[in-house]
Coordinates of C-alpha atoms in Angstrom, one line a residue:
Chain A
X3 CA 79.9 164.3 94.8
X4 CA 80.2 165.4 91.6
X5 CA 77.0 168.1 90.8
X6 CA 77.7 170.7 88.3
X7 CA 76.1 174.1 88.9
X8 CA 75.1 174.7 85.6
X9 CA 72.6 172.0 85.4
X10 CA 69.2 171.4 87.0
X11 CA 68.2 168.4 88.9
X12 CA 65.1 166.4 90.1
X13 CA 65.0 164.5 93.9
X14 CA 65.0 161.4 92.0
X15 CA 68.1 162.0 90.1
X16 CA 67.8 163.2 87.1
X17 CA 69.9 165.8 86.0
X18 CA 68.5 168.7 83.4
X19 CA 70.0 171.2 80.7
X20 CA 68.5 173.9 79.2
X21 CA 69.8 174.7 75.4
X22 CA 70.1 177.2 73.4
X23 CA 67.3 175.9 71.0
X24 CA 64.6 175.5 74.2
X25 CA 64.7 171.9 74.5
X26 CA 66.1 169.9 77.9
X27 CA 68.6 167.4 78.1
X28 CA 67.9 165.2 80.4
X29 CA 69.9 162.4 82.3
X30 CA 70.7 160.3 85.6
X31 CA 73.4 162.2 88.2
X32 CA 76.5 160.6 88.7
X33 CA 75.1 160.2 92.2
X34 CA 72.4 157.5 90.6
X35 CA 75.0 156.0 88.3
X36 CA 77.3 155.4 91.6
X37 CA 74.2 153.8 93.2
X38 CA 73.8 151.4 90.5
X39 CA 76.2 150.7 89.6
X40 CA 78.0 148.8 86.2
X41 CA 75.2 149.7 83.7
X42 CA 74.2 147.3 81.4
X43 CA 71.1 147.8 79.7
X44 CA 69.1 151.6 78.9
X45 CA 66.0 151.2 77.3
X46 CA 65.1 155.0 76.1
X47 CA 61.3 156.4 75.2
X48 CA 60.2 156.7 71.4
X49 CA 60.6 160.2 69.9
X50 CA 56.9 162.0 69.3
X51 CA 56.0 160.4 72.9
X52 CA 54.3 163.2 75.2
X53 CA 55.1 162.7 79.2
X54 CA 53.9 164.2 81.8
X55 CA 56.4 165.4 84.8
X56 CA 57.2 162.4 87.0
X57 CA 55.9 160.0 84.3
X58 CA 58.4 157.0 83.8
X59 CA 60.6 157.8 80.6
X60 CA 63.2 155.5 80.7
X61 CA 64.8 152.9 82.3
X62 CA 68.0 151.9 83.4
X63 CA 69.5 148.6 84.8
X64 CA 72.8 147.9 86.5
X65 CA 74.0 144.1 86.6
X66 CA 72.3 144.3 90.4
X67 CA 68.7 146.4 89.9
X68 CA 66.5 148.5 87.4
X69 CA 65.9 152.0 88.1
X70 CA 63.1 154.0 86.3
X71 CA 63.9 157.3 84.8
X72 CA 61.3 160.1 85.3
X73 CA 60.4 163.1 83.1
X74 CA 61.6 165.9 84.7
X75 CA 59.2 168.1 83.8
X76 CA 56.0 167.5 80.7
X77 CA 57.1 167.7 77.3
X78 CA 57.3 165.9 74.3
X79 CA 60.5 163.6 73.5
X80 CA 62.1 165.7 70.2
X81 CA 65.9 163.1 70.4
X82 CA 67.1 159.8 72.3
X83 CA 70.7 159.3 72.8
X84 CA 71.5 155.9 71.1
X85 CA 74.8 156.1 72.3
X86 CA 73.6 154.9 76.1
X87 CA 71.8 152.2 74.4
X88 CA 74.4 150.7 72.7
X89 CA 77.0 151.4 75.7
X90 CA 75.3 152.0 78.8
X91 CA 78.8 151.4 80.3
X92 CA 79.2 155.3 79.0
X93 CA 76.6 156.8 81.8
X94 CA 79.1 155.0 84.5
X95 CA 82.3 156.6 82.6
X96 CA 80.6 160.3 82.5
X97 CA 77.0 160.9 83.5
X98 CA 76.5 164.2 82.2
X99 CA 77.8 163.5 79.1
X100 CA 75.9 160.3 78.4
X101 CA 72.7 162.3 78.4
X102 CA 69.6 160.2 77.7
X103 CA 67.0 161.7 76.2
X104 CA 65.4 165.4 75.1
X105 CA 62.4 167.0 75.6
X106 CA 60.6 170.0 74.6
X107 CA 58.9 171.2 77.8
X108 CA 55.5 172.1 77.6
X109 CA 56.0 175.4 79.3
X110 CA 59.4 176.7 79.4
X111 CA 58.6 178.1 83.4
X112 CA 58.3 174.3 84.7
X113 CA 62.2 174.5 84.6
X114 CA 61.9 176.7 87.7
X115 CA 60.0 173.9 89.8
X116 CA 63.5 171.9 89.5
X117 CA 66.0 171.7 91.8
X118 CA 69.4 173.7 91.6
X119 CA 72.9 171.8 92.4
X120 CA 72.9 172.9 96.5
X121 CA 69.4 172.0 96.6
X122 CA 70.0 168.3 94.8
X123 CA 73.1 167.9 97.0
X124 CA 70.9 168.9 100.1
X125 CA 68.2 166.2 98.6
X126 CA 71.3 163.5 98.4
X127 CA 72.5 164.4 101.7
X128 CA 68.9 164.3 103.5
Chain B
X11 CA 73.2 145.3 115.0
X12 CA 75.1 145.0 112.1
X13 CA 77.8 141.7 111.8
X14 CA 81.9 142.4 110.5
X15 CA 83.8 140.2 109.7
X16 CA 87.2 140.9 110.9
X17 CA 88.2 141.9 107.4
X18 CA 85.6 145.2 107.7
X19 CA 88.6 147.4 107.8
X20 CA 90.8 146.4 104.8
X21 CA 87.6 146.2 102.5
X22 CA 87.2 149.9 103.6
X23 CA 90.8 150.7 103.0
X24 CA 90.7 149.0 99.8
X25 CA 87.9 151.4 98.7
X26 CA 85.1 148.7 99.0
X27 CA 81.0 150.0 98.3
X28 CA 79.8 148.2 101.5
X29 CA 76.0 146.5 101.9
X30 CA 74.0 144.7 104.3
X31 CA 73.8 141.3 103.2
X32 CA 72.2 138.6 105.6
X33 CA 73.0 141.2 108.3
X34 CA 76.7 141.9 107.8
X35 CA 78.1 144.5 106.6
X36 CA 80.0 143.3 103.5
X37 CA 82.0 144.3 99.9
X38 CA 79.3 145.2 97.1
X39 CA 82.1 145.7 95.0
X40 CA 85.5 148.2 94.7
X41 CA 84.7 150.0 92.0
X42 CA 83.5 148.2 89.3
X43 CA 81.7 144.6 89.7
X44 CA 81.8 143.8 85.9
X45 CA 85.9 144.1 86.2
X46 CA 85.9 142.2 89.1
X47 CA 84.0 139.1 87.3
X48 CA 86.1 139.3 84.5
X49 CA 89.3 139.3 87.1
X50 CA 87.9 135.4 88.4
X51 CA 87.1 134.6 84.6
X52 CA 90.5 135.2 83.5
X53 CA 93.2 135.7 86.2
X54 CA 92.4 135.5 89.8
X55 CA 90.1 137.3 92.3
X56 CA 89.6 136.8 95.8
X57 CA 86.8 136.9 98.2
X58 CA 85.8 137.7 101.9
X59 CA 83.7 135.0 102.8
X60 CA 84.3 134.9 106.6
X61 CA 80.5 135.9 106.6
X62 CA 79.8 132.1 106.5
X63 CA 79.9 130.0 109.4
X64 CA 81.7 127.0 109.7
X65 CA 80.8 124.3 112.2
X66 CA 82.6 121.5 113.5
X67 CA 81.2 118.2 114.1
X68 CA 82.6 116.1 116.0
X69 CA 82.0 112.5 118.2
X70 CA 81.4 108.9 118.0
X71 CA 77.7 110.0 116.7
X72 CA 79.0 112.6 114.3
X73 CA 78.4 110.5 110.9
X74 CA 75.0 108.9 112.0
X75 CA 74.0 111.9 112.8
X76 CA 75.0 114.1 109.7
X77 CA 73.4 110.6 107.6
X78 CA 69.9 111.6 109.0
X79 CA 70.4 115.7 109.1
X80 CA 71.5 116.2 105.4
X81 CA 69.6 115.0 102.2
X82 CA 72.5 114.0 100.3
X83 CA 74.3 111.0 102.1
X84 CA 77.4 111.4 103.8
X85 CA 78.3 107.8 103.6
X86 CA 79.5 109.0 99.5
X87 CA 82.4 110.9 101.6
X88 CA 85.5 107.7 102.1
X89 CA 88.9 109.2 101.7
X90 CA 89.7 112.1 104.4
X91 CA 89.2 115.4 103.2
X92 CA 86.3 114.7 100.9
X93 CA 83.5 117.5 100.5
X94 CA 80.0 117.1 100.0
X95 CA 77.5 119.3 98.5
X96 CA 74.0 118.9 100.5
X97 CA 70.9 120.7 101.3
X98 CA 69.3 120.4 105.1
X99 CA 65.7 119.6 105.1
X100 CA 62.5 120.7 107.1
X101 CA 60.1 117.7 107.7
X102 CA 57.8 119.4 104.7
X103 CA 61.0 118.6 102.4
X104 CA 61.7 122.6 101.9
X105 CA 65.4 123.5 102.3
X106 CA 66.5 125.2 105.8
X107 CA 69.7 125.5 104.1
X108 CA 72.4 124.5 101.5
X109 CA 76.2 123.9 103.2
X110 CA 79.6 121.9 102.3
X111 CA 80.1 119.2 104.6
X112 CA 84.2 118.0 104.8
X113 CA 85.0 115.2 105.6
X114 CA 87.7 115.5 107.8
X115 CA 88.5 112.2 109.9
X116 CA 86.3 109.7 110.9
X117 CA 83.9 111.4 113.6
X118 CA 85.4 114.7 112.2
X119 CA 83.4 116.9 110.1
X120 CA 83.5 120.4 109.0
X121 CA 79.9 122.2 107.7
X122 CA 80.2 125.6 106.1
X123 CA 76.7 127.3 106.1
X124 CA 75.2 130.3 105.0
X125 CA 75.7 133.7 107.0
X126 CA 72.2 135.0 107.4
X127 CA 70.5 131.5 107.3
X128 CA 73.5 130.5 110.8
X129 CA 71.8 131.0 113.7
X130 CA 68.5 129.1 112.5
X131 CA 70.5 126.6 111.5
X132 CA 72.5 126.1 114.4
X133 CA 69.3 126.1 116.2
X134 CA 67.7 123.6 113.8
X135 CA 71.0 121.0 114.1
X136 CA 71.6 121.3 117.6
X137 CA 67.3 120.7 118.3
X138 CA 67.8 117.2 115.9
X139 CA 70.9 116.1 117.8
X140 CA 68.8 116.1 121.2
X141 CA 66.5 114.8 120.2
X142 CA 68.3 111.7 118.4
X143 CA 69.9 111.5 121.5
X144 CA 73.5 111.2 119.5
X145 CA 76.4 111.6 120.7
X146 CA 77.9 114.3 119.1
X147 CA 79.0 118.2 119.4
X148 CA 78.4 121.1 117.3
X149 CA 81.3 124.3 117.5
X150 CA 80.8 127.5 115.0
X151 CA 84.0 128.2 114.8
X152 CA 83.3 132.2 114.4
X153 CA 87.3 132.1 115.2
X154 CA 88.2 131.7 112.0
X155 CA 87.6 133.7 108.9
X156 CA 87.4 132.6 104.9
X157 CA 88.9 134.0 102.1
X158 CA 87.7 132.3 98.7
X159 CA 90.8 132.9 95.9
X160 CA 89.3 132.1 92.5
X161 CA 89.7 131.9 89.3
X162 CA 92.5 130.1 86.3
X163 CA 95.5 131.8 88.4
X164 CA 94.5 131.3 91.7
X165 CA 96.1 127.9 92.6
X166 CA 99.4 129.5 91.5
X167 CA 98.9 133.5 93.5
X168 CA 97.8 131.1 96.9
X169 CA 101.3 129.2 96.6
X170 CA 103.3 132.4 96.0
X171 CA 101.7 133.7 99.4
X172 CA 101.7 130.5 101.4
X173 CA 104.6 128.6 100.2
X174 CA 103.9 126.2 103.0
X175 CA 100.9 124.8 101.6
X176 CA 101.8 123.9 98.3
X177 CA 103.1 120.6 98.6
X178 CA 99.5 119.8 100.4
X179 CA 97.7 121.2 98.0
X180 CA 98.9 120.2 95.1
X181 CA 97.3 117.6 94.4
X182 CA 94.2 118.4 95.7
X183 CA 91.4 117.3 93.2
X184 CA 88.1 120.0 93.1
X185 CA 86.2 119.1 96.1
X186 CA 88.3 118.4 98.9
X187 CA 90.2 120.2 101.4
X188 CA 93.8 119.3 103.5
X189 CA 94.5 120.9 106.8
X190 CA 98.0 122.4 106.8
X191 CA 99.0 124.2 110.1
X192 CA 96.2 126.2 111.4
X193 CA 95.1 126.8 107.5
X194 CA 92.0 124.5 106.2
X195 CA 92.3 124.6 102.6
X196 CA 89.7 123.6 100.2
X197 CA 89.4 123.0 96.5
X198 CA 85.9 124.2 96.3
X199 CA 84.0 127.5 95.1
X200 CA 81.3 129.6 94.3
X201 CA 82.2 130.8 90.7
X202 CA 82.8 127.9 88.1
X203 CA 86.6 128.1 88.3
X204 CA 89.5 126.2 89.8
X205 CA 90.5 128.0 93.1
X206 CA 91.2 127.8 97.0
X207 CA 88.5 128.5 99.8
X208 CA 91.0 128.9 103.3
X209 CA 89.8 129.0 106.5
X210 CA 92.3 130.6 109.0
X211 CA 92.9 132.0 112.1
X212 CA 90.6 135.4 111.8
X213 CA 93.7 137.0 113.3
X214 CA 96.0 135.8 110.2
X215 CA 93.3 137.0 107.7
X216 CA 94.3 141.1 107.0
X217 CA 98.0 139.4 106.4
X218 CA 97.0 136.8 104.2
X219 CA 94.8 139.4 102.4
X220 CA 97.4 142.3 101.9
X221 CA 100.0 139.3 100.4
X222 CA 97.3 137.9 98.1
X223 CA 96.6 141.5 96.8
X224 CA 100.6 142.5 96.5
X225 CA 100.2 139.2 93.9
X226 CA 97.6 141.2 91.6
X227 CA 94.9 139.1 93.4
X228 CA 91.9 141.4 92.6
X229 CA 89.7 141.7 95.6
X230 CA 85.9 141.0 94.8
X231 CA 82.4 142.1 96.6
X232 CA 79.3 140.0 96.3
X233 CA 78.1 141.3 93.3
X234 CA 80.4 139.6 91.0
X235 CA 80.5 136.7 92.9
X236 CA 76.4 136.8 92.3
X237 CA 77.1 137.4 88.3
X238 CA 79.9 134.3 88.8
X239 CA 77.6 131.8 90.9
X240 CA 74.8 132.3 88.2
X241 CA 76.9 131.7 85.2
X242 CA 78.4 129.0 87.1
X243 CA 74.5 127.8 87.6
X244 CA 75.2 127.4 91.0
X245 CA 71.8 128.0 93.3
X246 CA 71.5 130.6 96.2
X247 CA 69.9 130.2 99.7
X248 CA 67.0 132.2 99.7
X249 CA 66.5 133.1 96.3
X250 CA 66.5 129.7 93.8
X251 CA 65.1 128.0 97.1
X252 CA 64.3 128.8 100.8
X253 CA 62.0 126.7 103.2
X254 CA 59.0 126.2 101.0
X255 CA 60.8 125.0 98.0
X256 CA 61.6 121.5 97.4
X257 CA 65.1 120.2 96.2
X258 CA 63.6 118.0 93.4
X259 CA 62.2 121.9 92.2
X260 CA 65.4 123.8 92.7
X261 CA 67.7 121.5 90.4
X262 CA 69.3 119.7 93.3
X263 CA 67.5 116.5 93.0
X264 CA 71.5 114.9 91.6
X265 CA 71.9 116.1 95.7
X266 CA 69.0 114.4 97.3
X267 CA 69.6 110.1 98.1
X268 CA 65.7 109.0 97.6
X269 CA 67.5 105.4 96.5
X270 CA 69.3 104.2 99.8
X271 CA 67.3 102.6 102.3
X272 CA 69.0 105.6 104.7
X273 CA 66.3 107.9 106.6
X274 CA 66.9 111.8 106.3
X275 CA 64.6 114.5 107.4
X276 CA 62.1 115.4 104.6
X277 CA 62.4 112.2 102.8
X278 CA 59.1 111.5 103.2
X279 CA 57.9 114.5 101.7
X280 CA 60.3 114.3 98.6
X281 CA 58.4 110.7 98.0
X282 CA 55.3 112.3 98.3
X283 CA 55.4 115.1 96.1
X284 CA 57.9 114.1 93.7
X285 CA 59.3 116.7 91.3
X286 CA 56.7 119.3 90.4
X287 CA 58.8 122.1 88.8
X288 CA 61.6 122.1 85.9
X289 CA 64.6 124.2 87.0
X290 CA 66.3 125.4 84.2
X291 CA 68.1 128.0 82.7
X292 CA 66.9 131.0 80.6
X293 CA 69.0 133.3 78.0
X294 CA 67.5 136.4 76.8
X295 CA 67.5 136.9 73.2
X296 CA 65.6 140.3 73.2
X297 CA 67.6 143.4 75.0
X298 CA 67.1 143.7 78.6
X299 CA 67.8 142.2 81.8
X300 CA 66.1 138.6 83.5
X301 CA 65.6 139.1 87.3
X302 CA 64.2 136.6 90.0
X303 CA 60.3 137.0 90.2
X304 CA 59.7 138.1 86.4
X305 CA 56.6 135.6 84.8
X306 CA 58.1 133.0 82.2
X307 CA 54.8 131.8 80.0
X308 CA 55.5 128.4 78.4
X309 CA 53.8 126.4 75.7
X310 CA 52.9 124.2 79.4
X311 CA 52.1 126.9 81.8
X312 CA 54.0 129.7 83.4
X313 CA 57.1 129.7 85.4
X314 CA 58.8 132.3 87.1
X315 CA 62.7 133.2 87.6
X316 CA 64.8 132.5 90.9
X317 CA 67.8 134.1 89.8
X318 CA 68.2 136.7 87.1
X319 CA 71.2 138.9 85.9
X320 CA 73.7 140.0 82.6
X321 CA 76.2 137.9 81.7
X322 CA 79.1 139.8 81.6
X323 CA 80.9 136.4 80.3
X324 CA 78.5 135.9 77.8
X325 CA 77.0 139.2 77.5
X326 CA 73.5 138.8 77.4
X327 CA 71.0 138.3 80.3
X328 CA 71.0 134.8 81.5
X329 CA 68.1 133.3 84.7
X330 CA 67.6 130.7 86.7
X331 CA 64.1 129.6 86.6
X332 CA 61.0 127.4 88.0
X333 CA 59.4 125.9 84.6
X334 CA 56.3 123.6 84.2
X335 CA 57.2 120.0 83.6
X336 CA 57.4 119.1 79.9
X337 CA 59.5 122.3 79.0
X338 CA 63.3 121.2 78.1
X339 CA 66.0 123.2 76.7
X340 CA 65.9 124.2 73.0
X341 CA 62.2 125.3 73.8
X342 CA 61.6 129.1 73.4
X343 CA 59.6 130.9 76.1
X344 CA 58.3 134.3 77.4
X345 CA 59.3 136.6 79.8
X346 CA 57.4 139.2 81.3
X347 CA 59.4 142.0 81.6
X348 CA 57.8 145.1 82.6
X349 CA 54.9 145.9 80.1
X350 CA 56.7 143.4 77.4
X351 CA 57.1 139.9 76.6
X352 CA 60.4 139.2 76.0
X353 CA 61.5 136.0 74.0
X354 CA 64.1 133.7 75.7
X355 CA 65.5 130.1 75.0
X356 CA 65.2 127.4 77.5
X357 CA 69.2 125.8 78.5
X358 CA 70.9 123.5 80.6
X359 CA 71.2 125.7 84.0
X360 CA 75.2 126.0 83.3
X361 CA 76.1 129.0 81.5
X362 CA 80.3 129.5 81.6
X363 CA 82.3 127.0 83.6
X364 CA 86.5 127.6 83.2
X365 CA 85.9 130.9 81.6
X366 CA 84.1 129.2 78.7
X367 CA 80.7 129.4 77.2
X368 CA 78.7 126.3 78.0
X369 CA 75.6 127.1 75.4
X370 CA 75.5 125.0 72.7

């Protein structure tokens, strides 16, 4: 399973980047995009939208099902990734680059509630 | 307990994503479902179907019998070899099942039926042949299993790998099936393209499997072959209609025989009720993706979809669905698709057929 240690992840498969600027980049593991399956539709939250944590952001749909996408953690969206939209086929080619969507967090310290990449792995493997 | 067909194995080896479907363990796909419809659409793919059971029929009572059991009429089936599309009927008129019946010989018949609707249906035949007192046997023949090979290519990849066939099955027009040897070779499908459906000794299958992949036959789970039945506006068990849902509502009443003087079980419910729903198809013109149970509003009422998925042929999201009488194709309608209403225009339920676009 492909988890990459630098990155920060939720039990329902989102994965999470801290950058340099204070925002998070958030997106679905590889783990979810193998679940799912050939992606063919991502329908992304409107920038300026506040979430809380857990509140449904995105969503994603496979030829088979729909997934929802959780906020990781509250914040406000600041970019969308229009990439996704237009190709959701990308998110199946390379998850973690086909990011979604980015948030500033409300308080930087809810990045600490996340999971790391033995703990997601742990959460898959449960 | 979990079924396998005796192909379990191979799929593994060939790097299948296995699911429960009906109860047996079975090919989602084997890697990536959208290549895998293409692969039918435009070359050839191929298909474990072993899942589904075929069932003998045989005896003096075989044809009188299958006349009353099955809402289409059997008596359409003449020349040897001859298939038949037909749904089985409760007394209510709801459908215990959909199956192929072949017509192999007089007071020979083969019946394919669904995997997880079998056993309820071998129940269901076996308790109307009792108590018709016919004279007439019933063998699931889980002895054999069923690979479907589909798509433009397929006639040609089946000859390369069972040379023996070809001049039997050459000529065979789409719905009907030759017995060569122990193979039982049918010109009939699931996906809207010209292809082979072979029943065979389960033993023969892994061989017959290997030879048909060595040809570039691309193996398929039951995900594309979902995406190909839908384009193909083909109905399945369970979702475009179960025991509760009349034929006349599902699109199948070009299967049903109200006409003939003949008596079937659930005829007398078909007169009763008549046709209450419109099934038709839906394409999606906003983004996003039609799935069964979604709410379709209508000028006449609301509907809801059976059967919902994206096109990969057409690239859009395409449904079957349950409209109110008075709706026909051309007519726009809504979808309710999570906290949105989504527009989509009313078809024909036929989307692609021979790898072409059947919208106007």
């Amino acid at each position: 399973m492909n988890v990459p240690a630098n990155l920060k992840y939720t039990k329902s498969h989102e994965w999470v980047r801290l950058e340099a600027d204070g925002s998070v980049t958030v997106g679905i593991t590889d783990h979810a995009q193998d679940l799912l399956g050939d992606l063919v539709f991502v329908e992304l939250p409107d920038t300026g939208r506040a979430l809380a944590a857990g509140e449904e952001a995105a969503v994603v749909e496979s030829v088979k099902a729909a997934a929802d996408v959780y906020a990781p953690l509250a914040g406000t969206v600041t970019e969308i990734n229009q990439g996704v939209v237009d190709a959701p086929e990308t998110v199946n080619q390379d998850a973690y680059a086909a990011w979604l969507f980015r948030l500033a967090p409300a308080s930087a310290a809810d990045l600490d509630t996340l999971l790391d990449a033995a703990a997601y792995t742990a959460s898959v493997a449960a | 307990m979990t079924q396998k067909t005796v192909l379990n194995d191979t799929h593994r080896r060939f790097s299948a994503k296995m699911v429960d479907f009906g109860g047996w363990d079975m090919p989602l796909h084997y890697g990536s479902q959208i290549e895998e419809h293409h692969a039918v659409r435009r070359d050839c793919g191929m298909f474990d179907v072993s899942h589904m059971c075929a069932v003998d029929c045989r005896g003096p009572d075989a044809r009188p019998f299958l006349l009353r059991l099955l809402a289409n009429n059997v008596d359409k089936l003449k020349t040897p070899g001859k298939a038949l599309y037909s749904a089985m009927l409760n007394e209510t008129g709801g459908v215990v099942d959909d199956l192929i019946v072949y017509f192999v010989g007089e007071g020979d018949y083969r019946l394919v039926i669904n995997a997880g609707t079998a056993a309820k249906d071998l129940a269901w035949m076996a308790a109307r042949l009792a108590e018709w007192r016919l004279d007439a046997t019933l063998t699931p023949r889980r002895d054999l299993a069923m690979i479907a090979v589909q798509g433009p290519n397929a006639r040609a990849r089946v000859w390369q790998a069972l040379p023996e066939t070809r001049a039997a099955s050459e000529g065979l027009k789409p719905f009907f099936a030759v017995t060569v040897g122990d193979l039982f070779i049918a010109s009939t499908g699931y996906t809207g393209e010209d292809g082979f459906e072979i029943a065979l000794p389960a033993a023969r299958a892994e061989v017959l499997w290997q030879a048909l992949a060595d040809l570039g036959v691309r193996p398929c789970g039951l995900g594309a072959r979902d995406t190909l039945r839908l384009e193909a506006g083909m109905n399945l068990y369970g979702q475009d209609m179960d025991e509760t849902v009349s034929p006349l509502d599902a699109g199948l009443a070009w299967t049903v025989d109200l006409a003939a003087p003949r008596d079937f079980v659930g005829k007398n419910a078909l007169l009763a009720h008549g046709q209450r729903w419109q099934f038709l198809g839906l394409v999606l013109e906003d983004r996003g993706v039609l799935r069964a149970h979604q709410k379709v509003f209508a000028a006449q009422g609301e509907g809801e979809i059976t059967s919902g998925t994206f096109s990969p042929t057409l690239q859009q999201s395409i449904a079957l669905a349950r409209l109110p009488s008075g709706v026909v194709p051309g007519d726009r309608v809504q979808v309710e698709i999570r906290d949105k209403r989504l527009t989509a225009r009313v078809v024909r339920p036929l989307f692609v057929r021979h790898g072409a676009s059947q919208l106007a």
